[in-house]
mmCIF file of C-alpha atoms in Angstrom:
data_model
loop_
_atom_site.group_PDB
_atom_site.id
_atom_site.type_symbol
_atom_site.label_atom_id
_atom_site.label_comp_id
_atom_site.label_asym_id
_atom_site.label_seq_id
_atom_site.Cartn_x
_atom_site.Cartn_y
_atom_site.Cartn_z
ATOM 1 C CA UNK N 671 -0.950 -4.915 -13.628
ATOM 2 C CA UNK N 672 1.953 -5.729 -11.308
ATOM 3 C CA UNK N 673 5.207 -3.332 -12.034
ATOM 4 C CA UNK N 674 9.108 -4.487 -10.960
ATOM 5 C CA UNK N 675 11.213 -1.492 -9.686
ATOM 6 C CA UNK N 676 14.800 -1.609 -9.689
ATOM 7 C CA UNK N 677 15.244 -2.091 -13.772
ATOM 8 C CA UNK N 678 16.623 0.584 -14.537
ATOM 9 C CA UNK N 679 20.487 1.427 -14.224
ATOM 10 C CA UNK N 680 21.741 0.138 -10.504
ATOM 11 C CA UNK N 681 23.915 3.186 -10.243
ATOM 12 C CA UNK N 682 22.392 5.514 -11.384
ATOM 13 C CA UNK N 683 18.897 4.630 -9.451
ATOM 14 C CA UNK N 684 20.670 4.310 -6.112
ATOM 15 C CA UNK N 685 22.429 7.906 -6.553
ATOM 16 C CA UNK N 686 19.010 9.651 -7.323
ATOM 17 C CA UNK N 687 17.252 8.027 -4.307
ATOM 18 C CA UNK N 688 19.840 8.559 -2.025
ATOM 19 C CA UNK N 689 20.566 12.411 -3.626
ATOM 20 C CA UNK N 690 24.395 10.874 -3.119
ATOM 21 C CA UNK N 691 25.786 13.799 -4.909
ATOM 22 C CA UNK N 692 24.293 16.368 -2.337
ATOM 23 C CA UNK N 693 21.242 18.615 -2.270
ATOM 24 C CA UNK N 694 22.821 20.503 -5.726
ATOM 25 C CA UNK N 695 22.300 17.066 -7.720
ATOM 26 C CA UNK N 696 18.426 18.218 -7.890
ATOM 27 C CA UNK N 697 19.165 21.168 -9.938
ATOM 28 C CA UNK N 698 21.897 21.364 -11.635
ATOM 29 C CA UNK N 699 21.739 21.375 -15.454
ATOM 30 C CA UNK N 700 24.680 19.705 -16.786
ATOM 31 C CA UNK N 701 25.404 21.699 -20.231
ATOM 32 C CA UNK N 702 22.508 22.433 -22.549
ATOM 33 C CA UNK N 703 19.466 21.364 -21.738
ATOM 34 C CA UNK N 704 15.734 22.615 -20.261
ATOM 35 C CA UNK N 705 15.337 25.866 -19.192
ATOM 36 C CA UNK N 706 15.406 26.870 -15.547
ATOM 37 C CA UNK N 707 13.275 25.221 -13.256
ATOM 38 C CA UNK N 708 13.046 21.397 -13.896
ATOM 39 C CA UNK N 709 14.555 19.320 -11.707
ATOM 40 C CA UNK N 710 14.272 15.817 -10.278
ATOM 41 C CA UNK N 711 11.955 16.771 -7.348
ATOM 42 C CA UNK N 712 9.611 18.635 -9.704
ATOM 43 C CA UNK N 713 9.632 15.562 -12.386
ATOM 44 C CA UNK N 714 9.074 13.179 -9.554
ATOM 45 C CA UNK N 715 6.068 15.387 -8.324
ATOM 46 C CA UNK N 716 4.590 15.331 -11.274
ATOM 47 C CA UNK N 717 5.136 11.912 -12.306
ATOM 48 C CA UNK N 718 3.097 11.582 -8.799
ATOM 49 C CA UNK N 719 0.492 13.436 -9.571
ATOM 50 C CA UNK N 720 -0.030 11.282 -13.173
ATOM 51 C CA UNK N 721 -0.096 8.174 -11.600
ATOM 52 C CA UNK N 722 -2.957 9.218 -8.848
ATOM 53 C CA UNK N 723 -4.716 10.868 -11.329
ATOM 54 C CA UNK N 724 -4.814 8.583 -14.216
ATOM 55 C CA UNK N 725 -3.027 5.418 -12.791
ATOM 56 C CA UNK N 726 0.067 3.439 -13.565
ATOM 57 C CA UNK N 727 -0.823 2.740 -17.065
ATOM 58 C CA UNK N 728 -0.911 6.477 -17.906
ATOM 59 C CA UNK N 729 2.381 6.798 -16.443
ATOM 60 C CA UNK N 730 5.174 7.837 -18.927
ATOM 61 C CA UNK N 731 8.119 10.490 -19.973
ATOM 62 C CA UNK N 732 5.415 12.272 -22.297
ATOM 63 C CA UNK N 733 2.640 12.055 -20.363
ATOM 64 C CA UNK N 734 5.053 13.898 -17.197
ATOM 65 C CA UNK N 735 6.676 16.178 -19.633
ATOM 66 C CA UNK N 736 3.371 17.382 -20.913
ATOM 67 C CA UNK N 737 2.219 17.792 -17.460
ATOM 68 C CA UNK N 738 5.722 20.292 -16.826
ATOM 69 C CA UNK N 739 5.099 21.689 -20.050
ATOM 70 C CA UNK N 740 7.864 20.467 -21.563
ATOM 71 C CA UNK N 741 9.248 17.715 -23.742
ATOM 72 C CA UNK N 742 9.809 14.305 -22.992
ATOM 73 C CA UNK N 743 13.506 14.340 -23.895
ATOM 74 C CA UNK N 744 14.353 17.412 -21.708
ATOM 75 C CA UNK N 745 12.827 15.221 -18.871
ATOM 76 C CA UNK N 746 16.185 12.646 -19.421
ATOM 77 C CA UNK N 747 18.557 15.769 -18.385
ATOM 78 C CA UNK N 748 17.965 14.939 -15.236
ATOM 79 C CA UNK N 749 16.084 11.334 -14.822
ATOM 80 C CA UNK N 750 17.593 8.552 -16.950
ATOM 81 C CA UNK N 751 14.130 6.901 -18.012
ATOM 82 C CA UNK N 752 10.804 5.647 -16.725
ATOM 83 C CA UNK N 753 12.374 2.891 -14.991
ATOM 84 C CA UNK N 754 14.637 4.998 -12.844
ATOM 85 C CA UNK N 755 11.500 7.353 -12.314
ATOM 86 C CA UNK N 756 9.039 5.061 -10.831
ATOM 87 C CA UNK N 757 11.922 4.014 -7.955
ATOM 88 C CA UNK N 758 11.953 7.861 -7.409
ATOM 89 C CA UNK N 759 8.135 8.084 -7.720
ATOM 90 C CA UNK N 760 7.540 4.565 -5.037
ATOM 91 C CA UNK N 761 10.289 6.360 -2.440
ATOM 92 C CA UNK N 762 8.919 9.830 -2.677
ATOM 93 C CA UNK N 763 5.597 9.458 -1.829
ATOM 94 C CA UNK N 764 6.803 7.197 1.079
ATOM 95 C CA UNK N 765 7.910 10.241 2.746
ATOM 96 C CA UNK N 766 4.393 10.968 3.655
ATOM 97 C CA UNK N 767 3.854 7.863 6.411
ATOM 98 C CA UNK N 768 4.361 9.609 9.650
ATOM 99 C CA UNK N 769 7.223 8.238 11.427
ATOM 100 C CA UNK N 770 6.208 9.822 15.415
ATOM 101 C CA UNK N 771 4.324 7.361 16.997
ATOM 102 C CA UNK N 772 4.465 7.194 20.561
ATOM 103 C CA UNK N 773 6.509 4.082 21.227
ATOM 104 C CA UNK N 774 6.811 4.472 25.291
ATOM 105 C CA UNK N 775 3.516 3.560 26.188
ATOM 106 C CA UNK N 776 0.708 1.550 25.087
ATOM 107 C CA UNK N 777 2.177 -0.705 22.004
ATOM 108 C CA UNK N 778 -1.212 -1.792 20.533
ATOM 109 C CA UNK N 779 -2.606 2.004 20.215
ATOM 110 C CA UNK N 780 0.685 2.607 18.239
ATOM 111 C CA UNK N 781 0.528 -0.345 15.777
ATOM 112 C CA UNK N 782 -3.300 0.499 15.288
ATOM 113 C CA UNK N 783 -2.616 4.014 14.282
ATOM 114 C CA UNK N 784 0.736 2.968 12.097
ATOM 115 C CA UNK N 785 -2.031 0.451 10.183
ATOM 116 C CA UNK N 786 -4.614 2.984 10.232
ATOM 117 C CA UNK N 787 -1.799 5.505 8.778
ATOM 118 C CA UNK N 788 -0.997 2.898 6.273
ATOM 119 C CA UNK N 789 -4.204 1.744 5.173
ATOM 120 C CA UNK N 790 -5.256 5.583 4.097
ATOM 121 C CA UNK N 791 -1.660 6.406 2.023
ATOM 122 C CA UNK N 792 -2.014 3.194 0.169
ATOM 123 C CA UNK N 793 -5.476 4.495 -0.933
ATOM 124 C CA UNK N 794 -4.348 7.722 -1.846
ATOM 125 C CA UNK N 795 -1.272 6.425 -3.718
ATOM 126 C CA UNK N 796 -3.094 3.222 -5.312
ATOM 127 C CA UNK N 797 -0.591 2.815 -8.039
ATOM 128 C CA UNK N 798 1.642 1.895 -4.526
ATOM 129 C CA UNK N 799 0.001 -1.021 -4.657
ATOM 130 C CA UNK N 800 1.121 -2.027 -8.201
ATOM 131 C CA UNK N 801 4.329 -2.150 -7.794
ATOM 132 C CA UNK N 802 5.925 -5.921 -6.646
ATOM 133 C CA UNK N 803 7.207 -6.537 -3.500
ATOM 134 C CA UNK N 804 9.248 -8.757 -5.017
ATOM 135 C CA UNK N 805 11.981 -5.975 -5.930
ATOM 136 C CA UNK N 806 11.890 -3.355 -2.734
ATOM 137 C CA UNK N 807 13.415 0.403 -4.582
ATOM 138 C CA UNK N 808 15.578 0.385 -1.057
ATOM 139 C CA UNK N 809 15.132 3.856 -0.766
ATOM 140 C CA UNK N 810 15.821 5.958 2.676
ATOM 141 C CA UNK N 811 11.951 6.826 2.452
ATOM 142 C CA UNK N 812 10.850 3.564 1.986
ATOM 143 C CA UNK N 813 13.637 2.532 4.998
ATOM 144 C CA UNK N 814 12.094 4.956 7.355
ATOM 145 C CA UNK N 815 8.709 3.950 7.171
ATOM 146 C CA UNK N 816 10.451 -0.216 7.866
ATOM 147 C CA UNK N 817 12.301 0.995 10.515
ATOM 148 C CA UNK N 818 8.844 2.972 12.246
ATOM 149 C CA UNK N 819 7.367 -0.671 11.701
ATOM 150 C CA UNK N 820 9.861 -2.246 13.437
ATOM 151 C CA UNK N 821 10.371 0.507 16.317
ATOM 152 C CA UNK N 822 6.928 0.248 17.315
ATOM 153 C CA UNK N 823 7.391 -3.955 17.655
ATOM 154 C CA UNK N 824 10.058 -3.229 19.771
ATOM 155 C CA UNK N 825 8.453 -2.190 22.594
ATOM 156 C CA UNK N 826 6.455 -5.775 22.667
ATOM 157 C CA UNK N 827 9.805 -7.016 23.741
ATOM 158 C CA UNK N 828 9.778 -10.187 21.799
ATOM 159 C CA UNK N 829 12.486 -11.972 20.208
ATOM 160 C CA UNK N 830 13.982 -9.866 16.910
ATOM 161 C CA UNK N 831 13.439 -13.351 14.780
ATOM 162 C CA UNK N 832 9.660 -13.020 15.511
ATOM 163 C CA UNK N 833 10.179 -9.050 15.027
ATOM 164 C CA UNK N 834 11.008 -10.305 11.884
ATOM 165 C CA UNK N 835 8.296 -12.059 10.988
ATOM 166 C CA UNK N 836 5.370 -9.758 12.636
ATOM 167 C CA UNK N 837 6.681 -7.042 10.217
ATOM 168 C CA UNK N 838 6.366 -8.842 7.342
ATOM 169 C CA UNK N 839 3.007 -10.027 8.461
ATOM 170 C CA UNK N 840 1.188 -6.843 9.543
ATOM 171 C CA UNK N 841 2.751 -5.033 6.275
ATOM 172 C CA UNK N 842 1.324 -7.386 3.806
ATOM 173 C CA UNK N 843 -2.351 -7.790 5.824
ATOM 174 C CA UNK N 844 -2.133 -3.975 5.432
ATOM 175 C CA UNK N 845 -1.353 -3.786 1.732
ATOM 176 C CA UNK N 846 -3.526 -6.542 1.001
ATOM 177 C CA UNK N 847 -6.768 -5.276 2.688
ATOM 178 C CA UNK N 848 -5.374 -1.781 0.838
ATOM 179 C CA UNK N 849 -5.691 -3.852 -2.445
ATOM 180 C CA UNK N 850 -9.378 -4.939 -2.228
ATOM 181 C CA UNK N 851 -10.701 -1.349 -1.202
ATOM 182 C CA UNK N 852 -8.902 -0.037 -4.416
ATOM 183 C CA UNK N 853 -9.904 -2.767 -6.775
ATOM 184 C CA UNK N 854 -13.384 -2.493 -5.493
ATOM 185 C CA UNK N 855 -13.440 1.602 -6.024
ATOM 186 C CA UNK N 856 -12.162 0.833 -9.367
ATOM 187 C CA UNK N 857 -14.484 -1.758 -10.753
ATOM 188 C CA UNK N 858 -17.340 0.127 -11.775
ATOM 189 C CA UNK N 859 -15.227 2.729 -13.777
ATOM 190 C CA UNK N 860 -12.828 -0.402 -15.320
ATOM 191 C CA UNK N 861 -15.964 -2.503 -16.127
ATOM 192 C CA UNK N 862 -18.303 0.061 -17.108
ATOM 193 C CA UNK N 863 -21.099 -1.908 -14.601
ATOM 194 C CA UNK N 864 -21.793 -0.556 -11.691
ATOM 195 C CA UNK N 865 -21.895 -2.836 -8.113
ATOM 196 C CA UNK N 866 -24.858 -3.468 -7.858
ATOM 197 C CA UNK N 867 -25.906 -3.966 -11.171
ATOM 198 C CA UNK N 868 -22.778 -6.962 -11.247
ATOM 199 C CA UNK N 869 -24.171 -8.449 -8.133
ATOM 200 C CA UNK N 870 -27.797 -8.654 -8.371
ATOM 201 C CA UNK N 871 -27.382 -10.378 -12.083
ATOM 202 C CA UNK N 872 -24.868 -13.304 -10.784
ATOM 203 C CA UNK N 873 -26.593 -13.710 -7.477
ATOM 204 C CA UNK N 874 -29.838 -14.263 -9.435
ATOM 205 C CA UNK N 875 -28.194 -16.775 -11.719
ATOM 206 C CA UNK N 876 -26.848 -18.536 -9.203
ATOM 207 C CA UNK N 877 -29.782 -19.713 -7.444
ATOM 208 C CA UNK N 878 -30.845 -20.852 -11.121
ATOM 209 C CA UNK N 879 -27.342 -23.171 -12.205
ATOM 210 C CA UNK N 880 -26.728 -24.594 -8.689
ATOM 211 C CA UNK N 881 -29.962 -24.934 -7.071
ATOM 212 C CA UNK N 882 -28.364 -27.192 -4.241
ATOM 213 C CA UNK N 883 -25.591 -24.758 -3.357
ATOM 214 C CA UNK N 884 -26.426 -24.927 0.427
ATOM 215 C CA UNK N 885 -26.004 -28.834 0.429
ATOM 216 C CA UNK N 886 -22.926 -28.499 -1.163
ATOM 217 C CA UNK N 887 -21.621 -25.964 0.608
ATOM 218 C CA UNK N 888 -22.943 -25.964 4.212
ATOM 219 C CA UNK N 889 -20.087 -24.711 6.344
ATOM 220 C CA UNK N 890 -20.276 -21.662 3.693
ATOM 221 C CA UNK N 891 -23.834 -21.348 4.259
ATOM 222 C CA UNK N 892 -23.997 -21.459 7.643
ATOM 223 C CA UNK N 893 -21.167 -19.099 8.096
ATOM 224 C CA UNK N 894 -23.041 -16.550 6.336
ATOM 225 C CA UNK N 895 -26.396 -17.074 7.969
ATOM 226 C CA UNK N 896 -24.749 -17.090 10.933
ATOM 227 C CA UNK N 897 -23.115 -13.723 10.722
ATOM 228 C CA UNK N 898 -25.424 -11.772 9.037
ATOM 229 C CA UNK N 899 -26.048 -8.599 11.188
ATOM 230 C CA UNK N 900 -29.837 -6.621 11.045
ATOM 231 C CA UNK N 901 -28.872 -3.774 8.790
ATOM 232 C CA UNK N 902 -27.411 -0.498 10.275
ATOM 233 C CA UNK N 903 -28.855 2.862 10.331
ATOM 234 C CA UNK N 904 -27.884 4.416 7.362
ATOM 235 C CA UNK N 905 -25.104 6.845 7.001
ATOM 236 C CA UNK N 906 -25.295 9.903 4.773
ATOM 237 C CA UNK N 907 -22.824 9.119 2.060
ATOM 238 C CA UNK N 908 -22.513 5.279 2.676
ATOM 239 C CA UNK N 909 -24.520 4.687 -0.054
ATOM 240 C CA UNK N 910 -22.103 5.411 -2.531
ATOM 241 C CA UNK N 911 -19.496 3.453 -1.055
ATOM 242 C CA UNK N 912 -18.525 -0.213 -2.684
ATOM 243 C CA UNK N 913 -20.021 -2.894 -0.928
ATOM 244 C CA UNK N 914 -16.731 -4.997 -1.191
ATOM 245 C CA UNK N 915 -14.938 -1.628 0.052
ATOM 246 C CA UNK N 916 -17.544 -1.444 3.427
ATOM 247 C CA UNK N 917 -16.426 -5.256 3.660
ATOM 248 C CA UNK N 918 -12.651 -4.561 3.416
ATOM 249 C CA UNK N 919 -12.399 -2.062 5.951
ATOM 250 C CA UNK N 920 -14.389 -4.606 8.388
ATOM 251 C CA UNK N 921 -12.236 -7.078 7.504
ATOM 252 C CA UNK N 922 -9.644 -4.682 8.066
ATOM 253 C CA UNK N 923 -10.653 -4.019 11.508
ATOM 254 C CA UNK N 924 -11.261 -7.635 12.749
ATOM 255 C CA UNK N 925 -7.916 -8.572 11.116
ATOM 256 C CA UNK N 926 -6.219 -6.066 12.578
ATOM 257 C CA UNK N 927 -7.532 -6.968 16.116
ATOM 258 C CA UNK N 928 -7.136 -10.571 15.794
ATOM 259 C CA UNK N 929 -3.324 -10.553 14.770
ATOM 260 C CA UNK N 930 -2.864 -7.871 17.769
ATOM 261 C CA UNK N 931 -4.128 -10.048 19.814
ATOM 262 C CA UNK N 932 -1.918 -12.780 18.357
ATOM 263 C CA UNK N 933 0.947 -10.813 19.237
ATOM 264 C CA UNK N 934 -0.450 -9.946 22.860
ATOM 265 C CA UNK N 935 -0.320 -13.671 23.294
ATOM 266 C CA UNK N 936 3.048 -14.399 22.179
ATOM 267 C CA UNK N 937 4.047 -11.559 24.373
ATOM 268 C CA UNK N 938 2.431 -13.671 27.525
ATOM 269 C CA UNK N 939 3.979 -16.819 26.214
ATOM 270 C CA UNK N 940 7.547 -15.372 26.262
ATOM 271 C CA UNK N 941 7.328 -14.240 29.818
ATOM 272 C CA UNK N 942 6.001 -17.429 31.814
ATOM 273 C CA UNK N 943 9.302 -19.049 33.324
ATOM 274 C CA UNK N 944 9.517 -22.186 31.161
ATOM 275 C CA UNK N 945 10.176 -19.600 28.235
ATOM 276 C CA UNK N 946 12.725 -17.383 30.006
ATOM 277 C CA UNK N 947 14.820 -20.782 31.050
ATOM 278 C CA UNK N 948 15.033 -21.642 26.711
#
């Protein structure tokens, strides 16, 4: 289910993010209306709390206004509609990615703990996930966290064109290894089969309708062989973790070094002298 922000009215979703009319704009009741006590930031909280709960398709006006024990209508006081609501939704919870990293000393330690930071709201905000990149909400909370991004690159020193393009490329190996580990916690639930149920059924059939699957895929085959670790210890609780999730957050970690070390590289490259004469 992928979702498009920015449908709703232009004007009237830009004013609400950026609180353009001053702090009073969150409470004021314009005429008739709810009783005492609603305002944006409480239908945007609760909003919140439907969507982590139950997940973007649970998300409407009823479903919040039943949560504030009121009435959907008496929700559009103060929020136009559900469009105008998930932009305030996306940018509020973006307020919770810290923004303090320490950007004087060692670069890579910072970038680790912004992905590390990022990794853990996307899985606590799932429904984050959901909503296309293809329409940013271009909200000041949603700004901040870009601008922490791009603070932290800084101190590589390298060109801002490659600045550029690192950001883009750390944010979407973030949100993508993000994706897998909530897909794969949300499977079993969706599917009604559990993991290893799924697994042991197709890898058993699979052996059966392509008995030659090594010869035809050897580089695949030898890949795996070749990386297959002995088993860990156990760890108490691990057992109840997805295997695709365990595999994500490896994959996660590798990643992560590799494109560091990527950008340590391009760091060296840009300071030999043939590079400083360009």
């Amino acid at each position: 289910m992928v979702v498009f922000a920015g449908q709703g009215d232009a004007r009237r979703s830009m004013s609400l993010l950026w609180r353009s009319g001053g702090p009073e704009q969150r409470e004021r009741r314009p005429g008739p209306g709810p009783r005492p006590g609603l305002s944006v930031d409480a239908i945007v909280t609760a909003a919140i709390a439907v969507a982590d709960e139950d997940g973007m398709a649970a998300l409407s006006m009823r479903a919040v206004g039943e949560r504030l024990g009121r009435t959907a209508m008496a929700l559009y006081t103060y929020v136009p509609g559900k469009s105008e609501l998930l932009d305030l939704m996306y940018d509020a919870v973006h307020a919770e990615l810290p923004t303090e990293y320490d950007d004087t000393g060692d670069w890579r330690a910072a970038l680790t703990d912004w992905a590390r930071d990022t990794l853990a709201f996307h899985l606590r905000h799932p429904w984050v996930l959901q909503v296309s990149q293809a329409r940013p909400v271009l909200g000041p909370h949603e700004y901040a966290g870009l601008d922490t991004l791009v603070r932290l690159l800084n101190a590589t020193g390298l060109e801002a064109r490659l600045l550029r393009r690192l950001t883009g490329t750390l944010s979407h190996f973030v949100r993508g290894c993000a994706g897998t580990v909530a897909e794969a916690r949300q499977a079993a639930a969706a599917t009604g089969e559990p993991d290893e149920e799924w697994w042991f059924a197709r890898s058993a059939l699979l052996g059966e309708v392509a008995p030659d699957f090594a010869e035809r895929y050897p580089n695949l085959m030898a890949m795996e062989t070749g990386s297959a670790p002995q088993p860990p210890a156990p760890v108490p609780g691990e057992e109840a973790v997805p295997h695709l999730e365990r595999e994500a957050r490896e994959t996660f970690d590798v990643g992560l070094g590799v494109l560091l070390d990527g950008i340590e590289a391009a760091i060296g490259r840009a300071a030999t002298p043939v590079n400083r004469e360009r």
